[in-house]
mmCIF file with all atom_site columns, C-alpha atoms and ligand atoms in Angstrom:
data_model
loop_
_atom_site.group_PDB
_atom_site.id
_atom_site.type_symbol
_atom_site.label_atom_id
_atom_site.label_alt_id
_atom_site.label_comp_id
_atom_site.label_asym_id
_atom_site.label_entity_id
_atom_site.label_seq_id
_atom_site.pdbx_PDB_ins_code
_atom_site.Cartn_x
_atom_site.Cartn_y
_atom_site.Cartn_z
_atom_site.occupancy
_atom_site.B_iso_or_equiv
_atom_site.pdbx_formal_charge
_atom_site.auth_seq_id
_atom_site.auth_comp_id
_atom_site.auth_asym_id
_atom_site.auth_atom_id
_atom_site.pdbx_PDB_model_num
ATOM   1   C  CA  . UNK R 1 1   ? -157.188 -163.385 81.022 1.00 78.00 ? 8   UNK R CA  1
ATOM   2   C  CA  . UNK R 1 2   ? -153.556 -162.789 80.059 1.00 80.00 ? 9   UNK R CA  1
ATOM   3   C  CA  . UNK R 1 3   ? -152.562 -165.264 77.316 1.00 83.00 ? 10  UNK R CA  1
ATOM   4   C  CA  . UNK R 1 4   ? -149.585 -166.568 79.286 1.00 84.00 ? 11  UNK R CA  1
ATOM   5   C  CA  . UNK R 1 5   ? -151.803 -167.219 82.342 1.00 88.00 ? 12  UNK R CA  1
ATOM   6   C  CA  . UNK R 1 6   ? -154.305 -169.096 80.171 1.00 91.00 ? 13  UNK R CA  1
ATOM   7   C  CA  . UNK R 1 7   ? -151.500 -171.327 78.853 1.00 91.00 ? 14  UNK R CA  1
ATOM   8   C  CA  . UNK R 1 8   ? -150.247 -171.839 82.408 1.00 93.00 ? 15  UNK R CA  1
ATOM   9   C  CA  . UNK R 1 9   ? -153.739 -172.855 83.575 1.00 94.00 ? 16  UNK R CA  1
ATOM   10  C  CA  . UNK R 1 10  ? -154.124 -175.318 80.672 1.00 96.00 ? 17  UNK R CA  1
ATOM   11  C  CA  . UNK R 1 11  ? -150.688 -176.779 81.503 1.00 96.00 ? 18  UNK R CA  1
ATOM   12  C  CA  . UNK R 1 12  ? -151.598 -177.196 85.174 1.00 96.00 ? 19  UNK R CA  1
ATOM   13  C  CA  . UNK R 1 13  ? -154.912 -178.887 84.303 1.00 97.00 ? 20  UNK R CA  1
ATOM   14  C  CA  . UNK R 1 14  ? -153.059 -181.234 81.910 1.00 97.00 ? 21  UNK R CA  1
ATOM   15  C  CA  . UNK R 1 15  ? -150.481 -182.081 84.569 1.00 97.00 ? 22  UNK R CA  1
ATOM   16  C  CA  . UNK R 1 16  ? -153.301 -182.679 87.063 1.00 97.00 ? 23  UNK R CA  1
ATOM   17  C  CA  . UNK R 1 17  ? -155.038 -185.119 84.676 1.00 97.00 ? 24  UNK R CA  1
ATOM   18  C  CA  . UNK R 1 18  ? -151.790 -187.049 84.092 1.00 97.00 ? 25  UNK R CA  1
ATOM   19  C  CA  . UNK R 1 19  ? -151.260 -187.228 87.879 1.00 97.00 ? 26  UNK R CA  1
ATOM   20  C  CA  . UNK R 1 20  ? -154.818 -188.545 88.371 1.00 97.00 ? 27  UNK R CA  1
ATOM   21  C  CA  . UNK R 1 21  ? -154.098 -191.218 85.733 1.00 96.00 ? 28  UNK R CA  1
ATOM   22  C  CA  . UNK R 1 22  ? -150.996 -192.326 87.627 1.00 96.00 ? 29  UNK R CA  1
ATOM   23  C  CA  . UNK R 1 23  ? -152.881 -192.330 90.947 1.00 96.00 ? 30  UNK R CA  1
ATOM   24  C  CA  . UNK R 1 24  ? -155.611 -194.505 89.378 1.00 93.00 ? 31  UNK R CA  1
ATOM   25  C  CA  . UNK R 1 25  ? -153.048 -196.948 87.905 1.00 92.00 ? 32  UNK R CA  1
ATOM   26  C  CA  . UNK R 1 26  ? -151.276 -197.207 91.260 1.00 93.00 ? 33  UNK R CA  1
ATOM   27  C  CA  . UNK R 1 27  ? -154.581 -197.815 93.064 1.00 91.00 ? 34  UNK R CA  1
ATOM   28  C  CA  . UNK R 1 28  ? -155.291 -200.740 90.680 1.00 86.00 ? 35  UNK R CA  1
ATOM   29  C  CA  . UNK R 1 29  ? -152.027 -202.581 91.275 1.00 86.00 ? 36  UNK R CA  1
ATOM   30  C  CA  . UNK R 1 30  ? -152.131 -205.824 93.172 1.00 83.00 ? 37  UNK R CA  1
ATOM   31  C  CA  . UNK R 1 31  ? -155.807 -206.510 92.352 1.00 80.00 ? 38  UNK R CA  1
ATOM   32  C  CA  . UNK R 1 32  ? -156.575 -209.994 90.963 1.00 77.00 ? 39  UNK R CA  1
ATOM   33  C  CA  . UNK R 1 33  ? -157.143 -210.023 87.156 1.00 75.00 ? 40  UNK R CA  1
ATOM   34  C  CA  . UNK R 1 34  ? -160.234 -211.291 85.433 1.00 81.00 ? 41  UNK R CA  1
ATOM   35  C  CA  . UNK R 1 35  ? -158.914 -212.316 81.976 1.00 85.00 ? 42  UNK R CA  1
ATOM   36  C  CA  . UNK R 1 36  ? -162.150 -211.568 80.067 1.00 86.00 ? 43  UNK R CA  1
ATOM   37  C  CA  . UNK R 1 37  ? -162.322 -208.179 81.719 1.00 84.00 ? 44  UNK R CA  1
ATOM   38  C  CA  . UNK R 1 38  ? -158.631 -207.587 80.965 1.00 84.00 ? 45  UNK R CA  1
ATOM   39  C  CA  . UNK R 1 39  ? -159.200 -208.446 77.287 1.00 88.00 ? 46  UNK R CA  1
ATOM   40  C  CA  . UNK R 1 40  ? -162.112 -206.000 77.066 1.00 89.00 ? 47  UNK R CA  1
ATOM   41  C  CA  . UNK R 1 41  ? -160.213 -203.153 78.681 1.00 88.00 ? 48  UNK R CA  1
ATOM   42  C  CA  . UNK R 1 42  ? -157.209 -203.885 76.467 1.00 89.00 ? 49  UNK R CA  1
ATOM   43  C  CA  . UNK R 1 43  ? -159.393 -203.469 73.358 1.00 92.00 ? 50  UNK R CA  1
ATOM   44  C  CA  . UNK R 1 44  ? -161.087 -200.366 74.754 1.00 92.00 ? 51  UNK R CA  1
ATOM   45  C  CA  . UNK R 1 45  ? -157.766 -198.751 75.553 1.00 92.00 ? 52  UNK R CA  1
ATOM   46  C  CA  . UNK R 1 46  ? -156.482 -199.515 72.045 1.00 93.00 ? 53  UNK R CA  1
ATOM   47  C  CA  . UNK R 1 47  ? -159.488 -197.766 70.502 1.00 94.00 ? 54  UNK R CA  1
ATOM   48  C  CA  . UNK R 1 48  ? -159.109 -194.842 72.897 1.00 95.00 ? 55  UNK R CA  1
ATOM   49  C  CA  . UNK R 1 49  ? -155.429 -194.563 72.087 1.00 95.00 ? 56  UNK R CA  1
ATOM   50  C  CA  . UNK R 1 50  ? -156.124 -194.334 68.366 1.00 96.00 ? 57  UNK R CA  1
ATOM   51  C  CA  . UNK R 1 51  ? -158.697 -191.578 68.859 1.00 96.00 ? 58  UNK R CA  1
ATOM   52  C  CA  . UNK R 1 52  ? -156.411 -189.695 71.213 1.00 96.00 ? 59  UNK R CA  1
ATOM   53  C  CA  . UNK R 1 53  ? -153.566 -189.943 68.703 1.00 97.00 ? 60  UNK R CA  1
ATOM   54  C  CA  . UNK R 1 54  ? -155.819 -188.580 65.961 1.00 97.00 ? 61  UNK R CA  1
ATOM   55  C  CA  . UNK R 1 55  ? -156.965 -185.757 68.258 1.00 97.00 ? 62  UNK R CA  1
ATOM   56  C  CA  . UNK R 1 56  ? -153.333 -184.980 69.093 1.00 97.00 ? 63  UNK R CA  1
ATOM   57  C  CA  . UNK R 1 57  ? -152.435 -184.794 65.378 1.00 97.00 ? 64  UNK R CA  1
ATOM   58  C  CA  . UNK R 1 58  ? -155.365 -182.463 64.687 1.00 97.00 ? 65  UNK R CA  1
ATOM   59  C  CA  . UNK R 1 59  ? -154.516 -180.216 67.655 1.00 97.00 ? 66  UNK R CA  1
ATOM   60  C  CA  . UNK R 1 60  ? -150.844 -180.193 66.601 1.00 97.00 ? 67  UNK R CA  1
ATOM   61  C  CA  . UNK R 1 61  ? -151.647 -179.167 63.029 1.00 96.00 ? 68  UNK R CA  1
ATOM   62  C  CA  . UNK R 1 62  ? -154.253 -176.650 64.199 1.00 96.00 ? 69  UNK R CA  1
ATOM   63  C  CA  . UNK R 1 63  ? -151.943 -174.951 66.696 1.00 93.00 ? 70  UNK R CA  1
ATOM   64  C  CA  . UNK R 1 64  ? -149.022 -174.935 64.225 1.00 92.00 ? 71  UNK R CA  1
ATOM   65  C  CA  . UNK R 1 65  ? -151.162 -173.410 61.495 1.00 91.00 ? 72  UNK R CA  1
ATOM   66  C  CA  . UNK R 1 66  ? -152.742 -170.787 63.776 1.00 90.00 ? 73  UNK R CA  1
ATOM   67  C  CA  . UNK R 1 67  ? -149.442 -169.750 65.332 1.00 85.00 ? 74  UNK R CA  1
ATOM   68  C  CA  . UNK R 1 68  ? -147.289 -169.792 62.174 1.00 83.00 ? 75  UNK R CA  1
ATOM   69  C  CA  . UNK R 1 69  ? -149.791 -168.238 59.749 1.00 81.00 ? 76  UNK R CA  1
ATOM   70  C  CA  . UNK R 1 70  ? -148.588 -164.785 60.758 1.00 78.00 ? 77  UNK R CA  1
ATOM   71  C  CA  . UNK R 1 71  ? -144.947 -165.796 60.658 1.00 75.00 ? 78  UNK R CA  1
ATOM   72  C  CA  . UNK R 1 72  ? -143.018 -162.741 61.871 1.00 72.00 ? 79  UNK R CA  1
ATOM   73  C  CA  . UNK R 1 73  ? -140.144 -163.120 59.391 1.00 78.00 ? 80  UNK R CA  1
ATOM   74  C  CA  . UNK R 1 74  ? -140.920 -161.826 55.882 1.00 82.00 ? 81  UNK R CA  1
ATOM   75  C  CA  . UNK R 1 75  ? -139.817 -163.504 52.648 1.00 80.00 ? 82  UNK R CA  1
ATOM   76  C  CA  . UNK R 1 76  ? -136.072 -162.931 52.396 1.00 83.00 ? 83  UNK R CA  1
ATOM   77  C  CA  . UNK R 1 77  ? -135.598 -163.289 48.643 1.00 82.00 ? 84  UNK R CA  1
ATOM   78  C  CA  . UNK R 1 78  ? -138.591 -161.357 47.347 1.00 79.00 ? 85  UNK R CA  1
ATOM   79  C  CA  . UNK R 1 79  ? -139.050 -157.603 47.267 1.00 79.00 ? 86  UNK R CA  1
ATOM   80  C  CA  . UNK R 1 80  ? -141.014 -156.479 50.324 1.00 82.00 ? 87  UNK R CA  1
ATOM   81  C  CA  . UNK R 1 81  ? -143.783 -153.978 49.718 1.00 81.00 ? 88  UNK R CA  1
ATOM   82  C  CA  . UNK R 1 82  ? -142.316 -151.479 52.172 1.00 86.00 ? 89  UNK R CA  1
ATOM   83  C  CA  . UNK R 1 83  ? -142.642 -147.697 51.778 1.00 86.00 ? 90  UNK R CA  1
ATOM   84  C  CA  . UNK R 1 84  ? -139.215 -147.100 53.272 1.00 91.00 ? 91  UNK R CA  1
ATOM   85  C  CA  . UNK R 1 85  ? -135.973 -149.075 53.309 1.00 93.00 ? 92  UNK R CA  1
ATOM   86  C  CA  . UNK R 1 86  ? -133.513 -148.667 56.176 1.00 95.00 ? 93  UNK R CA  1
ATOM   87  C  CA  . UNK R 1 87  ? -129.983 -150.063 56.128 1.00 96.00 ? 94  UNK R CA  1
ATOM   88  C  CA  . UNK R 1 88  ? -128.658 -151.303 59.451 1.00 96.00 ? 95  UNK R CA  1
ATOM   89  C  CA  . UNK R 1 89  ? -125.016 -152.295 59.971 1.00 97.00 ? 96  UNK R CA  1
ATOM   90  C  CA  . UNK R 1 90  ? -123.727 -153.619 63.272 1.00 96.00 ? 97  UNK R CA  1
ATOM   91  C  CA  . UNK R 1 91  ? -120.157 -152.860 64.349 1.00 94.00 ? 98  UNK R CA  1
ATOM   92  C  CA  . UNK R 1 92  ? -118.242 -153.571 67.523 1.00 93.00 ? 99  UNK R CA  1
ATOM   93  C  CA  . UNK R 1 93  ? -119.851 -151.630 69.245 1.00 92.00 ? 100 UNK R CA  1
ATOM   94  C  CA  . UNK R 1 94  ? -122.233 -149.312 67.481 1.00 95.00 ? 101 UNK R CA  1
ATOM   95  C  CA  . UNK R 1 95  ? -125.166 -149.427 65.119 1.00 96.00 ? 102 UNK R CA  1
ATOM   96  C  CA  . UNK R 1 96  ? -125.095 -147.633 61.791 1.00 95.00 ? 103 UNK R CA  1
ATOM   97  C  CA  . UNK R 1 97  ? -128.724 -146.933 60.899 1.00 96.00 ? 104 UNK R CA  1
ATOM   98  C  CA  . UNK R 1 98  ? -129.505 -145.008 57.714 1.00 95.00 ? 105 UNK R CA  1
ATOM   99  C  CA  . UNK R 1 99  ? -132.687 -143.457 59.135 1.00 93.00 ? 106 UNK R CA  1
ATOM   100 C  CA  . UNK R 1 100 ? -133.856 -143.128 62.749 1.00 92.00 ? 107 UNK R CA  1
ATOM   101 C  CA  . UNK R 1 101 ? -137.059 -141.071 62.437 1.00 94.00 ? 108 UNK R CA  1
ATOM   102 C  CA  . UNK R 1 102 ? -140.237 -142.800 61.377 1.00 94.00 ? 109 UNK R CA  1
ATOM   103 C  CA  . UNK R 1 103 ? -143.947 -142.223 61.123 1.00 93.00 ? 110 UNK R CA  1
ATOM   104 C  CA  . UNK R 1 104 ? -146.633 -144.388 62.633 1.00 94.00 ? 111 UNK R CA  1
ATOM   105 C  CA  . UNK R 1 105 ? -148.425 -146.624 60.129 1.00 92.00 ? 112 UNK R CA  1
ATOM   106 C  CA  . UNK R 1 106 ? -145.678 -146.748 57.466 1.00 92.00 ? 113 UNK R CA  1
ATOM   107 C  CA  . UNK R 1 107 ? -144.335 -150.239 56.608 1.00 93.00 ? 114 UNK R CA  1
ATOM   108 C  CA  . UNK R 1 108 ? -140.561 -150.177 56.932 1.00 94.00 ? 115 UNK R CA  1
ATOM   109 C  CA  . UNK R 1 109 ? -138.042 -152.689 55.649 1.00 94.00 ? 116 UNK R CA  1
ATOM   110 C  CA  . UNK R 1 110 ? -134.900 -153.004 57.777 1.00 95.00 ? 117 UNK R CA  1
ATOM   111 C  CA  . UNK R 1 111 ? -131.935 -154.589 55.948 1.00 94.00 ? 118 UNK R CA  1
ATOM   112 C  CA  . UNK R 1 112 ? -129.705 -155.813 58.717 1.00 96.00 ? 119 UNK R CA  1
ATOM   113 C  CA  . UNK R 1 113 ? -126.085 -156.907 58.395 1.00 96.00 ? 120 UNK R CA  1
ATOM   114 C  CA  . UNK R 1 114 ? -122.774 -156.668 60.246 1.00 96.00 ? 121 UNK R CA  1
ATOM   115 C  CA  . UNK R 1 115 ? -119.265 -155.718 59.187 1.00 95.00 ? 122 UNK R CA  1
ATOM   116 C  CA  . UNK R 1 116 ? -117.430 -157.719 61.844 1.00 94.00 ? 123 UNK R CA  1
ATOM   117 C  CA  . UNK R 1 117 ? -118.995 -160.360 64.100 1.00 95.00 ? 124 UNK R CA  1
ATOM   118 C  CA  . UNK R 1 118 ? -122.537 -161.569 64.739 1.00 96.00 ? 125 UNK R CA  1
ATOM   119 C  CA  . UNK R 1 119 ? -124.809 -159.103 66.518 1.00 97.00 ? 126 UNK R CA  1
ATOM   120 C  CA  . UNK R 1 120 ? -128.482 -159.282 67.407 1.00 96.00 ? 127 UNK R CA  1
ATOM   121 C  CA  . UNK R 1 121 ? -130.615 -156.379 66.190 1.00 96.00 ? 128 UNK R CA  1
ATOM   122 C  CA  . UNK R 1 122 ? -133.665 -155.907 68.407 1.00 96.00 ? 129 UNK R CA  1
ATOM   123 C  CA  . UNK R 1 123 ? -136.153 -153.043 68.511 1.00 96.00 ? 130 UNK R CA  1
ATOM   124 C  CA  . UNK R 1 124 ? -137.714 -152.364 71.922 1.00 96.00 ? 131 UNK R CA  1
ATOM   125 C  CA  . UNK R 1 125 ? -140.984 -150.424 72.201 1.00 94.00 ? 132 UNK R CA  1
ATOM   126 C  CA  . UNK R 1 126 ? -141.222 -147.485 74.646 1.00 94.00 ? 133 UNK R CA  1
ATOM   127 C  CA  . UNK R 1 127 ? -142.833 -149.881 77.188 1.00 92.00 ? 134 UNK R CA  1
ATOM   128 C  CA  . UNK R 1 128 ? -139.710 -152.074 77.131 1.00 91.00 ? 135 UNK R CA  1
ATOM   129 C  CA  . UNK R 1 129 ? -141.046 -154.994 75.100 1.00 92.00 ? 136 UNK R CA  1
ATOM   130 C  CA  . UNK R 1 130 ? -139.220 -156.341 72.041 1.00 93.00 ? 137 UNK R CA  1
ATOM   131 C  CA  . UNK R 1 131 ? -141.322 -155.678 68.962 1.00 92.00 ? 138 UNK R CA  1
ATOM   132 C  CA  . UNK R 1 132 ? -139.090 -157.353 66.381 1.00 93.00 ? 139 UNK R CA  1
ATOM   133 C  CA  . UNK R 1 133 ? -135.563 -158.749 66.106 1.00 94.00 ? 140 UNK R CA  1
ATOM   134 C  CA  . UNK R 1 134 ? -133.149 -160.523 63.809 1.00 95.00 ? 141 UNK R CA  1
ATOM   135 C  CA  . UNK R 1 135 ? -129.492 -161.511 63.608 1.00 95.00 ? 142 UNK R CA  1
ATOM   136 C  CA  . UNK R 1 136 ? -126.953 -159.093 62.148 1.00 96.00 ? 143 UNK R CA  1
ATOM   137 C  CA  . UNK R 1 137 ? -124.480 -161.376 60.376 1.00 95.00 ? 144 UNK R CA  1
ATOM   138 C  CA  . UNK R 1 138 ? -121.351 -160.551 58.359 1.00 96.00 ? 145 UNK R CA  1
ATOM   139 C  CA  . UNK R 1 139 ? -121.879 -161.488 54.706 1.00 94.00 ? 146 UNK R CA  1
ATOM   140 C  CA  . UNK R 1 140 ? -125.675 -161.800 55.003 1.00 92.00 ? 147 UNK R CA  1
ATOM   141 C  CA  . UNK R 1 141 ? -128.533 -159.336 54.926 1.00 93.00 ? 148 UNK R CA  1
ATOM   142 C  CA  . UNK R 1 142 ? -131.552 -160.260 56.998 1.00 94.00 ? 149 UNK R CA  1
ATOM   143 C  CA  . UNK R 1 143 ? -134.730 -158.365 56.268 1.00 93.00 ? 150 UNK R CA  1
ATOM   144 C  CA  . UNK R 1 144 ? -137.348 -157.274 58.753 1.00 92.00 ? 151 UNK R CA  1
ATOM   145 C  CA  . UNK R 1 145 ? -140.680 -155.713 57.893 1.00 92.00 ? 152 UNK R CA  1
ATOM   146 C  CA  . UNK R 1 146 ? -142.257 -153.610 60.592 1.00 92.00 ? 153 UNK R CA  1
ATOM   147 C  CA  . UNK R 1 147 ? -144.971 -150.985 60.885 1.00 93.00 ? 154 UNK R CA  1
ATOM   148 C  CA  . UNK R 1 148 ? -144.779 -148.822 63.994 1.00 94.00 ? 155 UNK R CA  1
ATOM   149 C  CA  . UNK R 1 149 ? -148.189 -148.480 65.642 1.00 92.00 ? 156 UNK R CA  1
ATOM   150 C  CA  . UNK R 1 150 ? -147.429 -146.195 68.590 1.00 93.00 ? 157 UNK R CA  1
ATOM   151 C  CA  . UNK R 1 151 ? -145.311 -143.061 68.622 1.00 95.00 ? 158 UNK R CA  1
ATOM   152 C  CA  . UNK R 1 152 ? -142.412 -142.727 71.042 1.00 95.00 ? 159 UNK R CA  1
ATOM   153 C  CA  . UNK R 1 153 ? -138.749 -143.495 71.508 1.00 96.00 ? 160 UNK R CA  1
ATOM   154 C  CA  . UNK R 1 154 ? -137.832 -147.049 70.544 1.00 97.00 ? 161 UNK R CA  1
ATOM   155 C  CA  . UNK R 1 155 ? -134.564 -148.497 71.711 1.00 97.00 ? 162 UNK R CA  1
ATOM   156 C  CA  . UNK R 1 156 ? -132.190 -150.720 69.740 1.00 96.00 ? 163 UNK R CA  1
ATOM   157 C  CA  . UNK R 1 157 ? -130.178 -153.215 71.747 1.00 96.00 ? 164 UNK R CA  1
ATOM   158 C  CA  . UNK R 1 158 ? -127.755 -155.932 70.714 1.00 96.00 ? 165 UNK R CA  1
ATOM   159 C  CA  . UNK R 1 159 ? -129.037 -159.427 71.547 1.00 95.00 ? 166 UNK R CA  1
ATOM   160 C  CA  . UNK R 1 160 ? -125.880 -161.369 70.702 1.00 95.00 ? 167 UNK R CA  1
ATOM   161 C  CA  . UNK R 1 161 ? -122.844 -161.169 72.943 1.00 95.00 ? 168 UNK R CA  1
ATOM   162 C  CA  . UNK R 1 162 ? -120.232 -159.546 70.695 1.00 95.00 ? 169 UNK R CA  1
ATOM   163 C  CA  . UNK R 1 163 ? -117.374 -158.465 72.937 1.00 93.00 ? 170 UNK R CA  1
ATOM   164 C  CA  . UNK R 1 164 ? -116.510 -156.328 75.948 1.00 94.00 ? 171 UNK R CA  1
ATOM   165 C  CA  . UNK R 1 165 ? -118.728 -153.357 75.057 1.00 94.00 ? 172 UNK R CA  1
ATOM   166 C  CA  . UNK R 1 166 ? -121.701 -155.415 73.883 1.00 95.00 ? 173 UNK R CA  1
ATOM   167 C  CA  . UNK R 1 167 ? -123.953 -153.927 76.605 1.00 94.00 ? 174 UNK R CA  1
ATOM   168 C  CA  . UNK R 1 168 ? -123.302 -150.415 75.276 1.00 93.00 ? 175 UNK R CA  1
ATOM   169 C  CA  . UNK R 1 169 ? -124.385 -151.268 71.766 1.00 95.00 ? 176 UNK R CA  1
ATOM   170 C  CA  . UNK R 1 170 ? -127.623 -149.307 71.802 1.00 95.00 ? 177 UNK R CA  1
ATOM   171 C  CA  . UNK R 1 171 ? -129.348 -146.741 69.584 1.00 96.00 ? 178 UNK R CA  1
ATOM   172 C  CA  . UNK R 1 172 ? -132.698 -144.958 69.468 1.00 95.00 ? 179 UNK R CA  1
ATOM   173 C  CA  . UNK R 1 173 ? -135.448 -144.604 66.910 1.00 96.00 ? 180 UNK R CA  1
ATOM   174 C  CA  . UNK R 1 174 ? -137.987 -141.809 67.103 1.00 96.00 ? 181 UNK R CA  1
ATOM   175 C  CA  . UNK R 1 175 ? -141.463 -142.598 65.924 1.00 95.00 ? 182 UNK R CA  1
ATOM   176 C  CA  . UNK R 1 176 ? -143.876 -139.726 65.443 1.00 94.00 ? 183 UNK R CA  1
ATOM   177 C  CA  . UNK R 1 177 ? -147.636 -139.798 64.989 1.00 91.00 ? 184 UNK R CA  1
ATOM   178 C  CA  . UNK R 1 178 ? -148.900 -139.555 61.429 1.00 79.00 ? 185 UNK R CA  1
ATOM   179 C  CA  . UNK R 1 179 ? -148.961 -135.859 60.514 1.00 66.00 ? 186 UNK R CA  1
ATOM   180 C  CA  . UNK R 1 180 ? -146.361 -135.074 63.190 1.00 53.00 ? 187 UNK R CA  1
ATOM   181 C  CA  . UNK R 1 181 ? -143.158 -133.208 62.437 1.00 51.00 ? 188 UNK R CA  1
ATOM   182 C  CA  . UNK R 1 182 ? -140.518 -135.343 60.811 1.00 47.00 ? 189 UNK R CA  1
HETATM 183 CU CU1 . CU  J 2 .   ? -123.621 -157.500 71.091 1.00 72.57 ? 209 CU  J CU1 1
#
């Protein structure tokens, strides 16, 4: 199953359970109360609430850990163990990229900055999906670490509206298979 569809299914089931809870509560309104019974269910619901809260904390920590462990942004103030360093400078409205031909399987560090306004540096795979992106900001250098896995023509597009020709702010990277001509 596609990951997004799995999440969607889980969301729908969750929403369904909440709806059932509301329907049950509504169906119970107007019924006469038995105070001993009410006391018991009050205690039971308190216990249940504590367990649910604990479960929620555990799920929250678990999901955060699992999803952030492979944080896509590398350490910005330490040297990255990349085999190749590429300087990227955004201008209104072009990209200056020190190298545009790469080999599959080689870790590459992109040092991204801008010499005028904020731009968004995004690399799109040949199938049209964004593989990695960062902000290009004047006065700052943001580092990306990326290893191309499939050969082809990757497209650079600007992700931050930067003026009238923002849409034309594109470039291409050529990625060749290991052992291919470079
Ligand atoms: Cu732009």
